[in-house]
Amino acid sequence: SVHKGSVRGEIEGDRTPQAEGVLTKQMTDALRWTSLDMPNLDGRVAVVTGANSGLGLETALELARHGAAVTLAVRDLDKGEQARADIAAAAPDAVVDVARLDLADLGSVRGFAEAWSASHPEGLDLLINNAGVMAIPHRTTADGFEMQFGTNHLGHFALTGLLLPALVARPRSRVVTVSSGAHRMGRMRFDDLMGERRYRSWGAYGQSKLANLLFTSELQRRLDANGIPTLALAAHPGYA
């Protein structure tokens, strides 16, 4: 893949049409990346939240198809089992298990992390923080947080922290948090994070996605400061 910053670095100071053409071509080539470009993942271990449908299911399928052992971390175990069956039908050799995780309940987050870590002493190569809710009416989590902020950000923040020892145990592990271009419509309302004085569903969603990006940036800064090679990454999921 091509990182936009690295390409710009190669042509820094050169604003000719030819240089811009190089940048455009390399960025276009990067956008053509598909699951066919994925390497062999034998021996890698992954956790995907919200893996029973949509992007989470497709992500889990491709990771498993390419050899990773994948845990589907889902709120509804019946839907998780159906997802596992769908993956098995598409990739008969896939190694997939299902575990319950409700990101809107920090007790569930802790329980999942403790059980998963105990059963996977080898550690974790890839955590994909994918699950989320979008633009819903005002509700609160089991712990009293606004639902979008609590699920999309706080639940994944806690999960990542609790699984960090497992991630650090594996060389070149990664945390990928699915944010959104919708972060541009959000701002951190530190005087009203939970929307108790004023709640706008899309504004709250944008705030939660902005929090994802701030979390990813700060996590990478702290990993670098401590010489830990784990990568913290964020992605816009696209839409259809």
PDB file of C-alpha atoms in Angstrom:
ATOM      1  CA  SER A   1       0.000   0.000   0.000  1.00  0.00           C
ATOM      2  CA  VAL A   2       1.022   3.623  -0.393  1.00  0.00           C
ATOM      3  CA  HIS A   3       0.989   6.133   2.432  1.00  0.00           C
ATOM      4  CA  LYS A   4       0.141   9.578   1.121  1.00  0.00           C
ATOM      5  CA  GLY A   5       2.640  11.274   3.411  1.00  0.00           C
ATOM      6  CA  SER A   6       5.520   9.087   2.234  1.00  0.00           C
ATOM      7  CA  VAL A   7       4.746   9.780  -1.422  1.00  0.00           C
ATOM      8  CA  ARG A   8       4.581  13.497  -0.787  1.00  0.00           C
ATOM      9  CA  GLY A   9       7.907  13.253   1.019  1.00  0.00           C
ATOM     10  CA  GLU A  10       9.551  11.806  -2.097  1.00  0.00           C
ATOM     11  CA  ILE A  11       8.464  14.749  -4.221  1.00  0.00           C
ATOM     12  CA  GLU A  12       8.618  17.461  -1.551  1.00  0.00           C
ATOM     13  CA  GLY A  13       9.189  20.828  -3.102  1.00  0.00           C
ATOM     14  CA  ASP A  14       8.425  19.557  -6.605  1.00  0.00           C
ATOM     15  CA  ARG A  15       5.013  20.867  -7.605  1.00  0.00           C
ATOM     16  CA  THR A  16       5.398  20.217 -11.337  1.00  0.00           C
ATOM     17  CA  PRO A  17       2.586  18.491 -13.241  1.00  0.00           C
ATOM     18  CA  GLN A  18       4.862  15.460 -13.627  1.00  0.00           C
ATOM     19  CA  ALA A  19       5.371  15.162  -9.875  1.00  0.00           C
ATOM     20  CA  GLU A  20       1.678  15.570  -9.194  1.00  0.00           C
ATOM     21  CA  GLY A  21       1.035  12.901 -11.806  1.00  0.00           C
ATOM     22  CA  VAL A  22       3.303  10.483  -9.921  1.00  0.00           C
ATOM     23  CA  LEU A  23       1.413  11.176  -6.716  1.00  0.00           C
ATOM     24  CA  THR A  24      -1.968  10.698  -8.386  1.00  0.00           C
ATOM     25  CA  LYS A  25      -0.944   7.413 -10.006  1.00  0.00           C
ATOM     26  CA  GLN A  26       0.482   5.933  -6.820  1.00  0.00           C
ATOM     27  CA  MET A  27      -2.554   6.955  -4.799  1.00  0.00           C
ATOM     28  CA  THR A  28      -4.831   5.460  -7.464  1.00  0.00           C
ATOM     29  CA  ASP A  29      -2.850   2.221  -7.418  1.00  0.00           C
ATOM     30  CA  ALA A  30      -3.196   2.090  -3.632  1.00  0.00           C
ATOM     31  CA  LEU A  31      -6.962   2.420  -3.911  1.00  0.00           C
ATOM     32  CA  ARG A  32      -7.045  -0.663  -6.154  1.00  0.00           C
ATOM     33  CA  TRP A  33      -5.894  -2.862  -3.242  1.00  0.00           C
ATOM     34  CA  THR A  34      -8.243  -5.785  -2.661  1.00  0.00           C
ATOM     35  CA  SER A  35      -8.350  -8.853  -0.450  1.00  0.00           C
ATOM     36  CA  LEU A  36      -6.427 -10.671  -3.182  1.00  0.00           C
ATOM     37  CA  ASP A  37      -3.401  -8.620  -2.119  1.00  0.00           C
ATOM     38  CA  MET A  38      -3.489  -9.966   1.442  1.00  0.00           C
ATOM     39  CA  PRO A  39      -0.479 -12.089   2.459  1.00  0.00           C
ATOM     40  CA  ASN A  40      -0.609 -15.527   4.007  1.00  0.00           C
ATOM     41  CA  LEU A  41      -1.671 -15.100   7.640  1.00  0.00           C
ATOM     42  CA  ASP A  42      -0.971 -18.599   8.956  1.00  0.00           C
ATOM     43  CA  GLY A  43      -0.085 -18.412  12.630  1.00  0.00           C
ATOM     44  CA  ARG A  44      -1.657 -14.974  13.140  1.00  0.00           C
ATOM     45  CA  VAL A  45      -4.403 -14.427  15.716  1.00  0.00           C
ATOM     46  CA  ALA A  46      -7.121 -11.802  15.291  1.00  0.00           C
ATOM     47  CA  VAL A  47     -10.135 -10.403  17.138  1.00  0.00           C
ATOM     48  CA  VAL A  48     -12.826  -8.571  15.173  1.00  0.00           C
ATOM     49  CA  THR A  49     -15.589  -6.754  17.037  1.00  0.00           C
ATOM     50  CA  GLY A  50     -19.037  -6.594  15.474  1.00  0.00           C
ATOM     51  CA  ALA A  51     -18.085  -9.515  13.241  1.00  0.00           C
ATOM     52  CA  ASN A  52     -21.535 -11.013  12.703  1.00  0.00           C
ATOM     53  CA  SER A  53     -22.522  -8.758   9.791  1.00  0.00           C
ATOM     54  CA  GLY A  54     -21.423  -6.093   7.352  1.00  0.00           C
ATOM     55  CA  LEU A  55     -17.833  -4.904   7.292  1.00  0.00           C
ATOM     56  CA  GLY A  56     -16.951  -6.908  10.388  1.00  0.00           C
ATOM     57  CA  LEU A  57     -18.115 -10.163   8.818  1.00  0.00           C
ATOM     58  CA  GLU A  58     -16.301  -9.494   5.551  1.00  0.00           C
ATOM     59  CA  THR A  59     -13.135  -8.581   7.457  1.00  0.00           C
ATOM     60  CA  ALA A  60     -13.300 -11.730   9.554  1.00  0.00           C
ATOM     61  CA  LEU A  61     -13.969 -13.849   6.460  1.00  0.00           C
ATOM     62  CA  GLU A  62     -10.945 -12.563   4.582  1.00  0.00           C
ATOM     63  CA  LEU A  63      -8.643 -12.830   7.580  1.00  0.00           C
ATOM     64  CA  ALA A  64      -9.762 -16.428   8.122  1.00  0.00           C
ATOM     65  CA  ARG A  65      -9.592 -17.228   4.405  1.00  0.00           C
ATOM     66  CA  HIS A  66      -5.952 -16.120   4.442  1.00  0.00           C
ATOM     67  CA  GLY A  67      -5.031 -18.285   7.411  1.00  0.00           C
ATOM     68  CA  ALA A  68      -5.563 -16.218  10.560  1.00  0.00           C
ATOM     69  CA  ALA A  69      -7.315 -17.698  13.578  1.00  0.00           C
ATOM     70  CA  VAL A  70     -10.200 -15.285  14.164  1.00  0.00           C
ATOM     71  CA  THR A  71     -12.433 -14.583  17.144  1.00  0.00           C
ATOM     72  CA  LEU A  72     -15.805 -13.108  16.253  1.00  0.00           C
ATOM     73  CA  ALA A  73     -16.518 -10.769  19.171  1.00  0.00           C
ATOM     74  CA  VAL A  74     -20.266 -10.229  19.017  1.00  0.00           C
ATOM     75  CA  ARG A  75     -23.127  -9.088  21.221  1.00  0.00           C
ATOM     76  CA  ASP A  76     -25.579 -11.720  19.925  1.00  0.00           C
ATOM     77  CA  LEU A  77     -24.144 -15.244  20.088  1.00  0.00           C
ATOM     78  CA  ASP A  78     -26.807 -16.715  17.781  1.00  0.00           C
ATOM     79  CA  LYS A  79     -25.888 -14.222  15.075  1.00  0.00           C
ATOM     80  CA  GLY A  80     -22.232 -14.919  15.771  1.00  0.00           C
ATOM     81  CA  GLU A  81     -22.735 -18.628  15.238  1.00  0.00           C
ATOM     82  CA  GLN A  82     -24.536 -17.936  11.963  1.00  0.00           C
ATOM     83  CA  ALA A  83     -21.599 -15.767  10.894  1.00  0.00           C
ATOM     84  CA  ARG A  84     -19.196 -18.565  11.773  1.00  0.00           C
ATOM     85  CA  ALA A  85     -21.257 -20.971   9.645  1.00  0.00           C
ATOM     86  CA  ASP A  86     -21.212 -18.511   6.742  1.00  0.00           C
ATOM     87  CA  ILE A  87     -17.425 -18.198   7.007  1.00  0.00           C
ATOM     88  CA  ALA A  88     -17.016 -21.980   7.164  1.00  0.00           C
ATOM     89  CA  ALA A  89     -19.120 -22.348   4.025  1.00  0.00           C
ATOM     90  CA  ALA A  90     -16.918 -19.874   2.161  1.00  0.00           C
ATOM     91  CA  ALA A  91     -13.613 -21.017   3.674  1.00  0.00           C
ATOM     92  CA  PRO A  92     -13.874 -24.611   4.943  1.00  0.00           C
ATOM     93  CA  ASP A  93     -10.395 -24.573   6.505  1.00  0.00           C
ATOM     94  CA  ALA A  94     -11.037 -21.396   8.486  1.00  0.00           C
ATOM     95  CA  VAL A  95     -10.243 -21.378  12.207  1.00  0.00           C
ATOM     96  CA  VAL A  96     -12.977 -19.260  13.793  1.00  0.00           C
ATOM     97  CA  ASP A  97     -14.483 -19.038  17.250  1.00  0.00           C
ATOM     98  CA  VAL A  98     -17.272 -16.907  18.676  1.00  0.00           C
ATOM     99  CA  ALA A  99     -17.328 -15.001  21.962  1.00  0.00           C
ATOM    100  CA  ARG A 100     -19.806 -12.588  23.481  1.00  0.00           C
ATOM    101  CA  LEU A 101     -18.813  -8.946  23.765  1.00  0.00           C
ATOM    102  CA  ASP A 102     -21.165  -6.065  24.523  1.00  0.00           C
ATOM    103  CA  LEU A 103     -19.210  -2.848  24.102  1.00  0.00           C
ATOM    104  CA  ALA A 104     -22.016  -0.918  25.795  1.00  0.00           C
ATOM    105  CA  ASP A 105     -21.273  -2.766  29.046  1.00  0.00           C
ATOM    106  CA  LEU A 106     -17.790  -2.377  30.508  1.00  0.00           C
ATOM    107  CA  GLY A 107     -18.334  -5.456  32.651  1.00  0.00           C
ATOM    108  CA  SER A 108     -18.822  -7.453  29.457  1.00  0.00           C
ATOM    109  CA  VAL A 109     -15.710  -5.873  27.940  1.00  0.00           C
ATOM    110  CA  ARG A 110     -13.602  -6.869  30.945  1.00  0.00           C
ATOM    111  CA  GLY A 111     -15.072 -10.366  31.021  1.00  0.00           C
ATOM    112  CA  PHE A 112     -14.354 -10.894  27.329  1.00  0.00           C
ATOM    113  CA  ALA A 113     -10.780  -9.620  27.607  1.00  0.00           C
ATOM    114  CA  GLU A 114      -9.988 -11.754  30.639  1.00  0.00           C
ATOM    115  CA  ALA A 115     -11.459 -14.934  29.142  1.00  0.00           C
ATOM    116  CA  TRP A 116      -9.878 -14.363  25.742  1.00  0.00           C
ATOM    117  CA  SER A 117      -6.434 -13.640  27.196  1.00  0.00           C
ATOM    118  CA  ALA A 118      -6.587 -16.733  29.419  1.00  0.00           C
ATOM    119  CA  SER A 119      -7.414 -18.970  26.447  1.00  0.00           C
ATOM    120  CA  HIS A 120      -4.851 -17.347  24.114  1.00  0.00           C
ATOM    121  CA  PRO A 121      -1.569 -17.160  26.058  1.00  0.00           C
ATOM    122  CA  GLU A 122       0.291 -16.817  22.766  1.00  0.00           C
ATOM    123  CA  GLY A 123      -0.985 -13.248  22.404  1.00  0.00           C
ATOM    124  CA  LEU A 124      -2.848 -11.218  19.791  1.00  0.00           C
ATOM    125  CA  ASP A 125      -1.584 -10.078  16.397  1.00  0.00           C
ATOM    126  CA  LEU A 126      -4.539  -8.007  15.244  1.00  0.00           C
ATOM    127  CA  LEU A 127      -7.372  -6.260  17.042  1.00  0.00           C
ATOM    128  CA  ILE A 128      -9.964  -4.722  14.747  1.00  0.00           C
ATOM    129  CA  ASN A 129     -12.227  -2.310  16.611  1.00  0.00           C
ATOM    130  CA  ASN A 130     -15.073  -2.400  14.131  1.00  0.00           C
ATOM    131  CA  ALA A 131     -18.396  -2.568  16.001  1.00  0.00           C
ATOM    132  CA  GLY A 132     -20.454   0.562  16.422  1.00  0.00           C
ATOM    133  CA  VAL A 133     -23.809   2.298  16.401  1.00  0.00           C
ATOM    134  CA  MET A 134     -24.715   5.274  14.232  1.00  0.00           C
ATOM    135  CA  ALA A 135     -26.992   8.278  14.646  1.00  0.00           C
ATOM    136  CA  ILE A 136     -29.408   6.673  17.090  1.00  0.00           C
ATOM    137  CA  PRO A 137     -31.846   8.394  19.481  1.00  0.00           C
ATOM    138  CA  HIS A 138     -30.384   9.291  22.841  1.00  0.00           C
ATOM    139  CA  ARG A 139     -29.811   6.245  25.016  1.00  0.00           C
ATOM    140  CA  THR A 140     -27.246   5.294  27.629  1.00  0.00           C
ATOM    141  CA  THR A 141     -24.968   2.312  28.111  1.00  0.00           C
ATOM    142  CA  ALA A 142     -25.084  -0.048  31.089  1.00  0.00           C
ATOM    143  CA  ASP A 143     -22.587   2.278  32.774  1.00  0.00           C
ATOM    144  CA  GLY A 144     -24.549   5.460  32.080  1.00  0.00           C
ATOM    145  CA  PHE A 145     -22.585   6.828  29.115  1.00  0.00           C
ATOM    146  CA  GLU A 146     -24.211   8.216  25.980  1.00  0.00           C
ATOM    147  CA  MET A 147     -24.615   5.161  23.756  1.00  0.00           C
ATOM    148  CA  GLN A 148     -22.635   6.242  20.694  1.00  0.00           C
ATOM    149  CA  PHE A 149     -19.696   7.615  22.670  1.00  0.00           C
ATOM    150  CA  GLY A 150     -19.847   4.688  25.062  1.00  0.00           C
ATOM    151  CA  THR A 151     -20.001   1.981  22.382  1.00  0.00           C
ATOM    152  CA  ASN A 152     -17.930   3.425  19.565  1.00  0.00           C
ATOM    153  CA  HIS A 153     -15.171   4.950  21.683  1.00  0.00           C
ATOM    154  CA  LEU A 154     -15.180   4.015  25.370  1.00  0.00           C
ATOM    155  CA  GLY A 155     -15.911   0.319  24.822  1.00  0.00           C
ATOM    156  CA  HIS A 156     -13.093  -0.026  22.307  1.00  0.00           C
ATOM    157  CA  PHE A 157     -10.794   2.136  24.431  1.00  0.00           C
ATOM    158  CA  ALA A 158     -11.299  -0.248  27.359  1.00  0.00           C
ATOM    159  CA  LEU A 159     -11.008  -3.350  25.181  1.00  0.00           C
ATOM    160  CA  THR A 160      -7.744  -2.192  23.653  1.00  0.00           C
ATOM    161  CA  GLY A 161      -6.268  -1.385  27.045  1.00  0.00           C
ATOM    162  CA  LEU A 162      -7.269  -4.736  28.494  1.00  0.00           C
ATOM    163  CA  LEU A 163      -5.854  -6.618  25.492  1.00  0.00           C
ATOM    164  CA  LEU A 164      -2.682  -4.529  25.299  1.00  0.00           C
ATOM    165  CA  PRO A 165      -0.534  -7.130  27.133  1.00  0.00           C
ATOM    166  CA  ALA A 166      -1.621  -9.725  24.558  1.00  0.00           C
ATOM    167  CA  LEU A 167      -0.826  -7.319  21.715  1.00  0.00           C
ATOM    168  CA  VAL A 168       2.588  -6.402  23.119  1.00  0.00           C
ATOM    169  CA  ALA A 169       3.402 -10.109  23.394  1.00  0.00           C
ATOM    170  CA  ARG A 170       3.343 -10.441  19.603  1.00  0.00           C
ATOM    171  CA  PRO A 171       5.860  -8.772  17.276  1.00  0.00           C
ATOM    172  CA  ARG A 172       4.424  -6.201  14.866  1.00  0.00           C
ATOM    173  CA  SER A 173       0.902  -6.492  16.240  1.00  0.00           C
ATOM    174  CA  ARG A 174      -1.714  -3.973  15.153  1.00  0.00           C
ATOM    175  CA  VAL A 175      -4.783  -2.220  16.495  1.00  0.00           C
ATOM    176  CA  VAL A 176      -7.090  -1.052  13.706  1.00  0.00           C
ATOM    177  CA  THR A 177      -9.954   1.187  14.775  1.00  0.00           C
ATOM    178  CA  VAL A 178     -12.713   1.806  12.257  1.00  0.00           C
ATOM    179  CA  SER A 179     -13.439   5.514  12.427  1.00  0.00           C
ATOM    180  CA  SER A 180     -15.276   7.443   9.700  1.00  0.00           C
ATOM    181  CA  GLY A 181     -15.029  10.475   7.486  1.00  0.00           C
ATOM    182  CA  ALA A 182     -17.997  11.590   9.576  1.00  0.00           C
ATOM    183  CA  HIS A 183     -15.476  12.668  12.212  1.00  0.00           C
ATOM    184  CA  ARG A 184     -15.438  15.962  10.316  1.00  0.00           C
ATOM    185  CA  MET A 185     -18.951  16.738  11.525  1.00  0.00           C
ATOM    186  CA  GLY A 186     -17.997  16.096  15.138  1.00  0.00           C
ATOM    187  CA  ARG A 187     -16.216  18.083  17.801  1.00  0.00           C
ATOM    188  CA  MET A 188     -15.232  17.120  21.298  1.00  0.00           C
ATOM    189  CA  ARG A 189     -17.815  18.738  23.541  1.00  0.00           C
ATOM    190  CA  PHE A 190     -15.840  18.339  26.734  1.00  0.00           C
ATOM    191  CA  ASP A 191     -18.411  20.361  28.627  1.00  0.00           C
ATOM    192  CA  ASP A 192     -21.177  17.964  27.520  1.00  0.00           C
ATOM    193  CA  LEU A 193     -19.612  14.715  26.271  1.00  0.00           C
ATOM    194  CA  MET A 194     -22.703  12.681  27.098  1.00  0.00           C
ATOM    195  CA  GLY A 195     -25.133  15.035  25.349  1.00  0.00           C
ATOM    196  CA  GLU A 196     -27.106  15.642  28.524  1.00  0.00           C
ATOM    197  CA  ARG A 197     -27.738  19.310  27.769  1.00  0.00           C
ATOM    198  CA  ARG A 198     -28.100  19.022  24.011  1.00  0.00           C
ATOM    199  CA  TYR A 199     -28.175  15.867  21.951  1.00  0.00           C
ATOM    200  CA  ARG A 200     -27.936  15.661  18.181  1.00  0.00           C
ATOM    201  CA  SER A 201     -27.664  12.111  16.864  1.00  0.00           C
ATOM    202  CA  TRP A 202     -25.300  12.882  13.990  1.00  0.00           C
ATOM    203  CA  GLY A 203     -23.238  15.282  16.051  1.00  0.00           C
ATOM    204  CA  ALA A 204     -22.821  12.624  18.726  1.00  0.00           C
ATOM    205  CA  TYR A 205     -21.829  10.091  16.079  1.00  0.00           C
ATOM    206  CA  GLY A 206     -19.248  12.480  14.635  1.00  0.00           C
ATOM    207  CA  GLN A 207     -17.868  13.112  18.111  1.00  0.00           C
ATOM    208  CA  SER A 208     -17.468   9.370  18.724  1.00  0.00           C
ATOM    209  CA  LYS A 209     -15.618   8.938  15.420  1.00  0.00           C
ATOM    210  CA  LEU A 210     -13.366  11.913  16.186  1.00  0.00           C
ATOM    211  CA  ALA A 211     -12.637  10.321  19.560  1.00  0.00           C
ATOM    212  CA  ASN A 212     -11.584   7.162  17.688  1.00  0.00           C
ATOM    213  CA  LEU A 213      -8.985   9.173  15.768  1.00  0.00           C
ATOM    214  CA  LEU A 214      -7.695  11.022  18.820  1.00  0.00           C
ATOM    215  CA  PHE A 215      -7.399   7.715  20.667  1.00  0.00           C
ATOM    216  CA  THR A 216      -5.486   6.119  17.785  1.00  0.00           C
ATOM    217  CA  SER A 217      -3.071   9.044  17.550  1.00  0.00           C
ATOM    218  CA  GLU A 218      -2.380   9.104  21.287  1.00  0.00           C
ATOM    219  CA  LEU A 219      -2.033   5.329  21.487  1.00  0.00           C
ATOM    220  CA  GLN A 220       0.586   5.372  18.721  1.00  0.00           C
ATOM    221  CA  ARG A 221       2.434   8.211  20.436  1.00  0.00           C
ATOM    222  CA  ARG A 222       2.607   6.247  23.677  1.00  0.00           C
ATOM    223  CA  LEU A 223       3.635   3.037  21.935  1.00  0.00           C
ATOM    224  CA  ASP A 224       6.459   4.888  20.173  1.00  0.00           C
ATOM    225  CA  ALA A 225       7.554   6.592  23.387  1.00  0.00           C
ATOM    226  CA  ASN A 226       7.926   3.200  25.050  1.00  0.00           C
ATOM    227  CA  GLY A 227       9.671   1.522  22.150  1.00  0.00           C
ATOM    228  CA  ILE A 228       6.783  -0.874  21.502  1.00  0.00           C
ATOM    229  CA  PRO A 229       6.514  -1.894  17.812  1.00  0.00           C
ATOM    230  CA  THR A 230       2.719  -2.351  17.888  1.00  0.00           C
ATOM    231  CA  LEU A 231       0.974  -0.127  15.333  1.00  0.00           C
ATOM    232  CA  ALA A 232      -2.190   1.853  16.063  1.00  0.00           C
ATOM    233  CA  LEU A 233      -4.127   2.567  12.872  1.00  0.00           C
ATOM    234  CA  ALA A 234      -7.482   4.051  11.929  1.00  0.00           C
ATOM    235  CA  ALA A 235      -9.579   3.614   8.809  1.00  0.00           C
ATOM    236  CA  HIS A 236     -12.601   5.105   7.089  1.00  0.00           C
ATOM    237  CA  PRO A 237     -14.826   2.148   6.186  1.00  0.00           C
ATOM    238  CA  GLY A 238     -16.332   3.534   3.010  1.00  0.00           C
ATOM    239  CA  TYR A 239     -20.015   3.085   2.237  1.00  0.00           C
ATOM    240  CA  ALA A 240     -22.325   1.372  -0.226  1.00  0.00           C
TER     241      ALA A 240
END
